[in-house]
mmCIF file of C-alpha atoms in Angstrom:
data_model
loop_
_atom_site.group_PDB
_atom_site.id
_atom_site.type_symbol
_atom_site.label_atom_id
_atom_site.label_comp_id
_atom_site.label_asym_id
_atom_site.label_seq_id
_atom_site.Cartn_x
_atom_site.Cartn_y
_atom_site.Cartn_z
ATOM 1 C CA MET O 7 36.477 -30.522 94.350
ATOM 2 C CA LEU O 8 39.218 -27.999 95.189
ATOM 3 C CA VAL O 9 39.279 -29.209 98.804
ATOM 4 C CA GLN O 10 40.078 -32.735 97.525
ATOM 5 C CA VAL O 11 42.949 -31.399 95.356
ATOM 6 C CA ALA O 12 44.262 -29.437 98.388
ATOM 7 C CA ARG O 13 44.216 -32.569 100.561
ATOM 8 C CA HIS O 14 46.412 -34.304 97.949
ATOM 9 C CA VAL O 15 48.880 -31.493 97.847
ATOM 10 C CA ASN O 16 48.949 -31.285 101.643
ATOM 11 C CA PRO O 17 47.622 -34.306 103.357
ATOM 12 C CA SER O 18 47.760 -32.611 106.766
ATOM 13 C CA ASN O 19 45.179 -30.062 105.463
ATOM 14 C CA THR O 20 42.307 -30.086 107.914
ATOM 15 C CA ILE O 21 39.968 -27.977 105.831
ATOM 16 C CA ASN O 22 36.612 -29.650 105.380
ATOM 17 C CA GLY O 23 34.128 -28.698 102.522
ATOM 18 C CA PRO O 24 30.497 -29.373 102.192
ATOM 19 C CA SER O 25 29.813 -33.070 101.728
ATOM 20 C CA LEU O 26 26.109 -32.730 101.253
ATOM 21 C CA LEU O 27 26.191 -32.340 97.524
ATOM 22 C CA PRO O 28 27.678 -34.905 95.013
ATOM 23 C CA VAL O 29 30.674 -33.803 93.031
ATOM 24 C CA ASP O 30 28.661 -33.672 89.832
ATOM 25 C CA THR O 31 26.261 -31.014 91.132
ATOM 26 C CA GLY O 32 28.572 -28.105 90.192
ATOM 27 C CA ALA O 33 29.154 -29.564 86.743
ATOM 28 C CA LEU O 34 25.390 -29.924 86.197
ATOM 29 C CA VAL O 35 24.915 -26.238 87.137
ATOM 30 C CA ASP O 36 27.693 -25.120 84.903
ATOM 31 C CA VAL O 37 26.352 -26.805 81.745
ATOM 32 C CA TRP O 38 22.938 -25.056 82.090
ATOM 33 C CA SER O 39 24.325 -22.236 79.918
ATOM 34 C CA ASN O 40 27.398 -20.559 78.351
ATOM 35 C CA SER O 41 27.057 -17.427 80.536
ATOM 36 C CA SER O 42 30.313 -16.707 82.125
ATOM 37 C CA TYR O 43 32.159 -19.095 79.829
ATOM 38 C CA PHE O 44 35.282 -18.783 82.048
ATOM 39 C CA LYS O 45 33.710 -21.190 84.439
ATOM 40 C CA PHE O 46 34.521 -24.049 81.961
ATOM 41 C CA ASN O 47 38.244 -23.138 82.251
ATOM 42 C CA LEU O 48 37.934 -23.391 85.967
ATOM 43 C CA ASP O 49 36.199 -26.753 85.604
ATOM 44 C CA TYR O 50 38.917 -28.154 83.270
ATOM 45 C CA MET O 51 41.863 -26.886 85.448
ATOM 46 C CA THR O 52 40.187 -28.438 88.519
ATOM 47 C CA PHE O 53 39.322 -31.695 86.877
ATOM 48 C CA TYR O 54 42.875 -31.890 85.381
ATOM 49 C CA ASN O 55 44.110 -32.309 88.959
ATOM 50 C CA LEU O 56 41.099 -33.913 90.590
ATOM 51 C CA VAL O 57 40.747 -36.789 88.176
ATOM 52 C CA ARG O 58 44.495 -37.407 87.832
ATOM 53 C CA LEU O 59 44.971 -37.374 91.594
ATOM 54 C CA GLN O 60 41.762 -39.087 92.807
ATOM 55 C CA ASN O 61 40.252 -40.922 89.799
ATOM 56 C CA ASN O 62 37.009 -42.413 91.099
ATOM 57 C CA SER O 63 33.612 -42.854 89.552
ATOM 58 C CA ASP O 64 32.244 -39.637 91.161
ATOM 59 C CA ASN O 65 35.033 -37.456 89.799
ATOM 60 C CA GLN O 66 35.033 -39.113 86.442
ATOM 61 C CA ALA O 67 31.205 -38.807 86.097
ATOM 62 C CA ALA O 68 31.435 -35.085 86.979
ATOM 63 C CA TYR O 69 34.197 -34.534 84.469
ATOM 64 C CA GLN O 70 32.186 -36.348 81.760
ATOM 65 C CA ILE O 71 29.246 -33.957 82.215
ATOM 66 C CA VAL O 72 31.399 -30.922 81.448
ATOM 67 C CA ARG O 73 33.286 -32.774 78.713
ATOM 68 C CA PHE O 74 30.153 -33.889 76.929
ATOM 69 C CA TYR O 75 28.773 -30.350 76.942
ATOM 70 C CA THR O 76 32.051 -28.639 75.722
ATOM 71 C CA ALA O 77 33.611 -31.253 73.416
ATOM 72 C CA SER O 78 32.117 -29.560 70.329
ATOM 73 C CA HIS O 79 33.386 -26.140 71.296
ATOM 74 C CA GLN O 80 36.651 -26.480 69.447
ATOM 75 C CA ASN O 81 38.799 -25.485 72.374
ATOM 76 C CA ALA O 82 42.438 -26.726 72.238
ATOM 77 C CA PHE O 83 43.022 -26.224 75.995
ATOM 78 C CA PHE O 84 39.921 -28.374 76.773
ATOM 79 C CA ASP O 85 40.998 -31.021 74.272
ATOM 80 C CA ILE O 86 44.561 -31.345 75.667
ATOM 81 C CA VAL O 87 43.065 -31.670 79.237
ATOM 82 C CA ASP O 88 40.900 -34.449 77.877
ATOM 83 C CA GLU O 89 43.971 -36.066 76.402
ATOM 84 C CA ALA O 90 45.698 -36.020 79.824
ATOM 85 C CA LEU O 91 42.667 -37.554 81.576
ATOM 86 C CA GLU O 92 41.324 -39.967 78.809
ATOM 87 C CA GLY O 93 44.467 -40.839 76.850
ATOM 88 C CA PRO O 94 44.959 -40.582 73.051
ATOM 89 C CA ASN O 95 42.113 -40.027 70.662
ATOM 90 C CA ALA O 96 43.053 -39.518 67.064
ATOM 91 C CA SER O 97 40.134 -37.210 65.971
ATOM 92 C CA ARG O 98 40.353 -35.017 69.104
ATOM 93 C CA ASP O 99 44.115 -34.740 69.056
ATOM 94 C CA ALA O 100 44.017 -33.768 65.348
ATOM 95 C CA GLU O 101 41.406 -31.165 66.156
ATOM 96 C CA MET O 102 43.643 -29.763 68.848
ATOM 97 C CA ARG O 103 46.574 -29.495 66.485
ATOM 98 C CA THR O 104 44.403 -27.794 63.835
ATOM 99 C CA LEU O 105 42.980 -25.364 66.402
ATOM 100 C CA LEU O 106 46.631 -24.447 67.453
ATOM 101 C CA ASP O 107 47.495 -23.860 63.792
ATOM 102 C CA GLN O 108 44.508 -21.684 63.397
ATOM 103 C CA TRP O 109 45.483 -19.698 66.543
ATOM 104 C CA LEU O 110 48.642 -18.692 64.607
ATOM 105 C CA GLN O 111 46.437 -17.000 62.093
ATOM 106 C CA ARG O 112 44.809 -14.745 64.723
ATOM 107 C CA PRO O 113 45.788 -10.962 65.299
ATOM 108 C CA LYS O 114 48.736 -10.583 67.630
ATOM 109 C CA ARG O 115 47.224 -7.661 69.378
ATOM 110 C CA GLU O 116 43.911 -7.764 71.164
ATOM 111 C CA VAL O 117 41.589 -6.027 68.571
ATOM 112 C CA TYR O 118 38.036 -5.327 68.788
ATOM 113 C CA VAL O 119 35.852 -7.865 66.832
ATOM 114 C CA ASP O 120 32.138 -7.486 65.879
ATOM 115 C CA LEU O 121 30.856 -10.317 63.781
ATOM 116 C CA SER O 122 27.183 -9.557 64.439
ATOM 117 C CA LYS O 123 26.802 -7.633 61.045
ATOM 118 C CA THR O 124 28.502 -10.294 58.952
ATOM 119 C CA VAL O 125 25.669 -12.285 57.360
ATOM 120 C CA ALA O 126 27.760 -15.311 56.443
ATOM 121 C CA VAL O 127 29.407 -15.530 59.857
ATOM 122 C CA ALA O 128 26.186 -14.757 61.727
ATOM 123 C CA ALA O 129 24.478 -17.656 59.749
ATOM 124 C CA ALA O 130 27.354 -19.925 60.632
ATOM 125 C CA ARG O 131 26.856 -19.021 64.285
ATOM 126 C CA LEU O 132 23.469 -20.617 64.213
ATOM 127 C CA ALA O 133 25.027 -23.867 63.088
ATOM 128 C CA SER O 134 28.127 -24.037 65.213
ATOM 129 C CA ARG O 135 30.914 -22.165 66.975
ATOM 130 C CA PHE O 136 33.032 -19.533 65.172
ATOM 131 C CA PRO O 137 36.362 -20.520 63.562
ATOM 132 C CA VAL O 138 39.370 -19.732 65.811
ATOM 133 C CA PRO O 139 40.873 -16.970 63.460
ATOM 134 C CA LEU O 140 37.598 -15.037 63.691
ATOM 135 C CA ARG O 141 36.926 -15.252 67.383
ATOM 136 C CA PRO O 142 37.160 -12.054 69.555
ATOM 137 C CA THR O 143 40.569 -11.502 71.041
ATOM 138 C CA LEU O 144 41.538 -11.552 74.645
ATOM 139 C CA GLU O 145 44.490 -12.631 76.723
ATOM 140 C CA PHE O 146 43.510 -16.291 76.747
ATOM 141 C CA LEU O 147 41.389 -17.375 73.829
ATOM 142 C CA TRP O 148 40.116 -20.612 75.308
ATOM 143 C CA GLN O 149 38.231 -18.849 78.063
ATOM 144 C CA ILE O 150 36.033 -16.964 75.527
ATOM 145 C CA ASP O 151 32.665 -18.406 74.437
ATOM 146 C CA PRO O 152 33.331 -19.770 70.836
ATOM 147 C CA PHE O 153 29.833 -18.602 69.976
ATOM 148 C CA GLN O 154 30.474 -14.963 71.027
ATOM 149 C CA LEU O 155 29.903 -12.349 68.268
ATOM 150 C CA VAL O 156 31.494 -9.298 69.878
ATOM 151 C CA GLY O 157 34.574 -8.673 71.981
ATOM 152 C CA GLY O 158 38.223 -7.939 72.194
ATOM 153 C CA GLY O 159 40.340 -4.874 72.990
ATOM 154 C CA ASP O 160 41.387 -1.729 71.437
ATOM 155 C CA GLY O 161 44.511 -3.002 69.794
ATOM 156 C CA THR O 162 46.978 -1.569 72.210
ATOM 157 C CA VAL O 163 47.702 -4.797 74.085
ATOM 158 C CA GLU O 164 49.706 -7.483 72.441
ATOM 159 C CA GLY O 165 48.734 -11.036 73.205
ATOM 160 C CA SER O 166 51.021 -12.930 75.616
ATOM 161 C CA GLY O 167 50.683 -16.206 73.622
ATOM 162 C CA ILE O 168 49.949 -18.320 76.832
ATOM 163 C CA ASP O 169 46.871 -19.590 75.038
ATOM 164 C CA TYR O 170 49.044 -21.159 72.440
ATOM 165 C CA ILE O 171 52.046 -22.044 74.667
ATOM 166 C CA LEU O 172 49.975 -23.955 77.355
ATOM 167 C CA PRO O 173 48.087 -26.410 75.129
ATOM 168 C CA TYR O 174 51.148 -26.771 72.874
ATOM 169 C CA TRP O 175 53.501 -27.796 75.468
ATOM 170 C CA MET O 176 50.962 -29.984 77.168
ATOM 171 C CA GLY O 177 50.354 -31.521 73.798
ATOM 172 C CA ARG O 178 54.172 -32.247 73.456
ATOM 173 C CA TYR O 179 54.177 -33.648 77.039
ATOM 174 C CA TYR O 180 51.237 -36.070 76.424
ATOM 175 C CA GLY O 181 52.374 -36.996 72.932
ATOM 176 C CA ALA O 182 49.484 -35.365 71.008
ATOM 177 C CA ILE O 183 52.071 -33.156 69.176
ATOM 178 C CA ALA O 184 55.108 -34.940 67.868
ATOM 179 C CA GLY O 185 58.488 -33.610 66.939
ATOM 180 C CA ALA O 186 61.999 -32.991 68.261
ATOM 181 C CA VAL O 187 62.642 -30.086 70.479
ATOM 182 C CA GLU O 188 65.609 -28.051 69.255
ATOM 183 C CA SER O 189 67.395 -25.308 71.126
ATOM 184 C CA ALA O 190 67.163 -21.973 69.334
ATOM 185 C CA ALA O 191 70.743 -21.240 70.442
ATOM 186 C CA ALA O 192 72.064 -24.367 68.669
ATOM 187 C CA PRO O 193 73.597 -23.803 65.273
ATOM 188 C CA SER O 194 71.531 -25.065 62.189
ATOM 189 C CA GLY O 195 71.890 -28.800 61.809
ATOM 190 C CA ALA O 196 73.359 -29.293 65.332
ATOM 191 C CA SER O 197 71.514 -31.772 67.606
ATOM 192 C CA PRO O 198 70.331 -30.417 70.932
#
């Protein structure tokens, strides 16, 4: 997949990748488990460019495999990439906005979280993923398995906020988040 994106960026690229396997083979392997959940971020980043730049049935089918598996994971980053590739969807876009609102309720520092001893939360885990405000903290929330019980830092590192900024501004760009952008330097009531 990445070789196809590289060819689009630089058409003179002479790098050849393996052509023995269909594009969807990697996607099928990825959805076997949530181990190394970061792989889904790599998938979405790759598909964001691959499907936009070379939208064919093979690439679209491979993307749909990953999207079908992760659509219920309540991941704002994945939702906004889906917006970019598939267009508006009222329920998905509302979920993305809600997830970003919930992100604002999270600790600002990367603190250690252990939900394994919380009976109510542990029972909820059996049914679905954890709510965004309770998930373990790390530098980019959307790369963490939403079913993870334990994780985070020691509270000495402040989050950079990129896990909010990236889906927020992509949401603004694609129209999933409405509103006027005002300069913080502008006096109150002045238009930008």
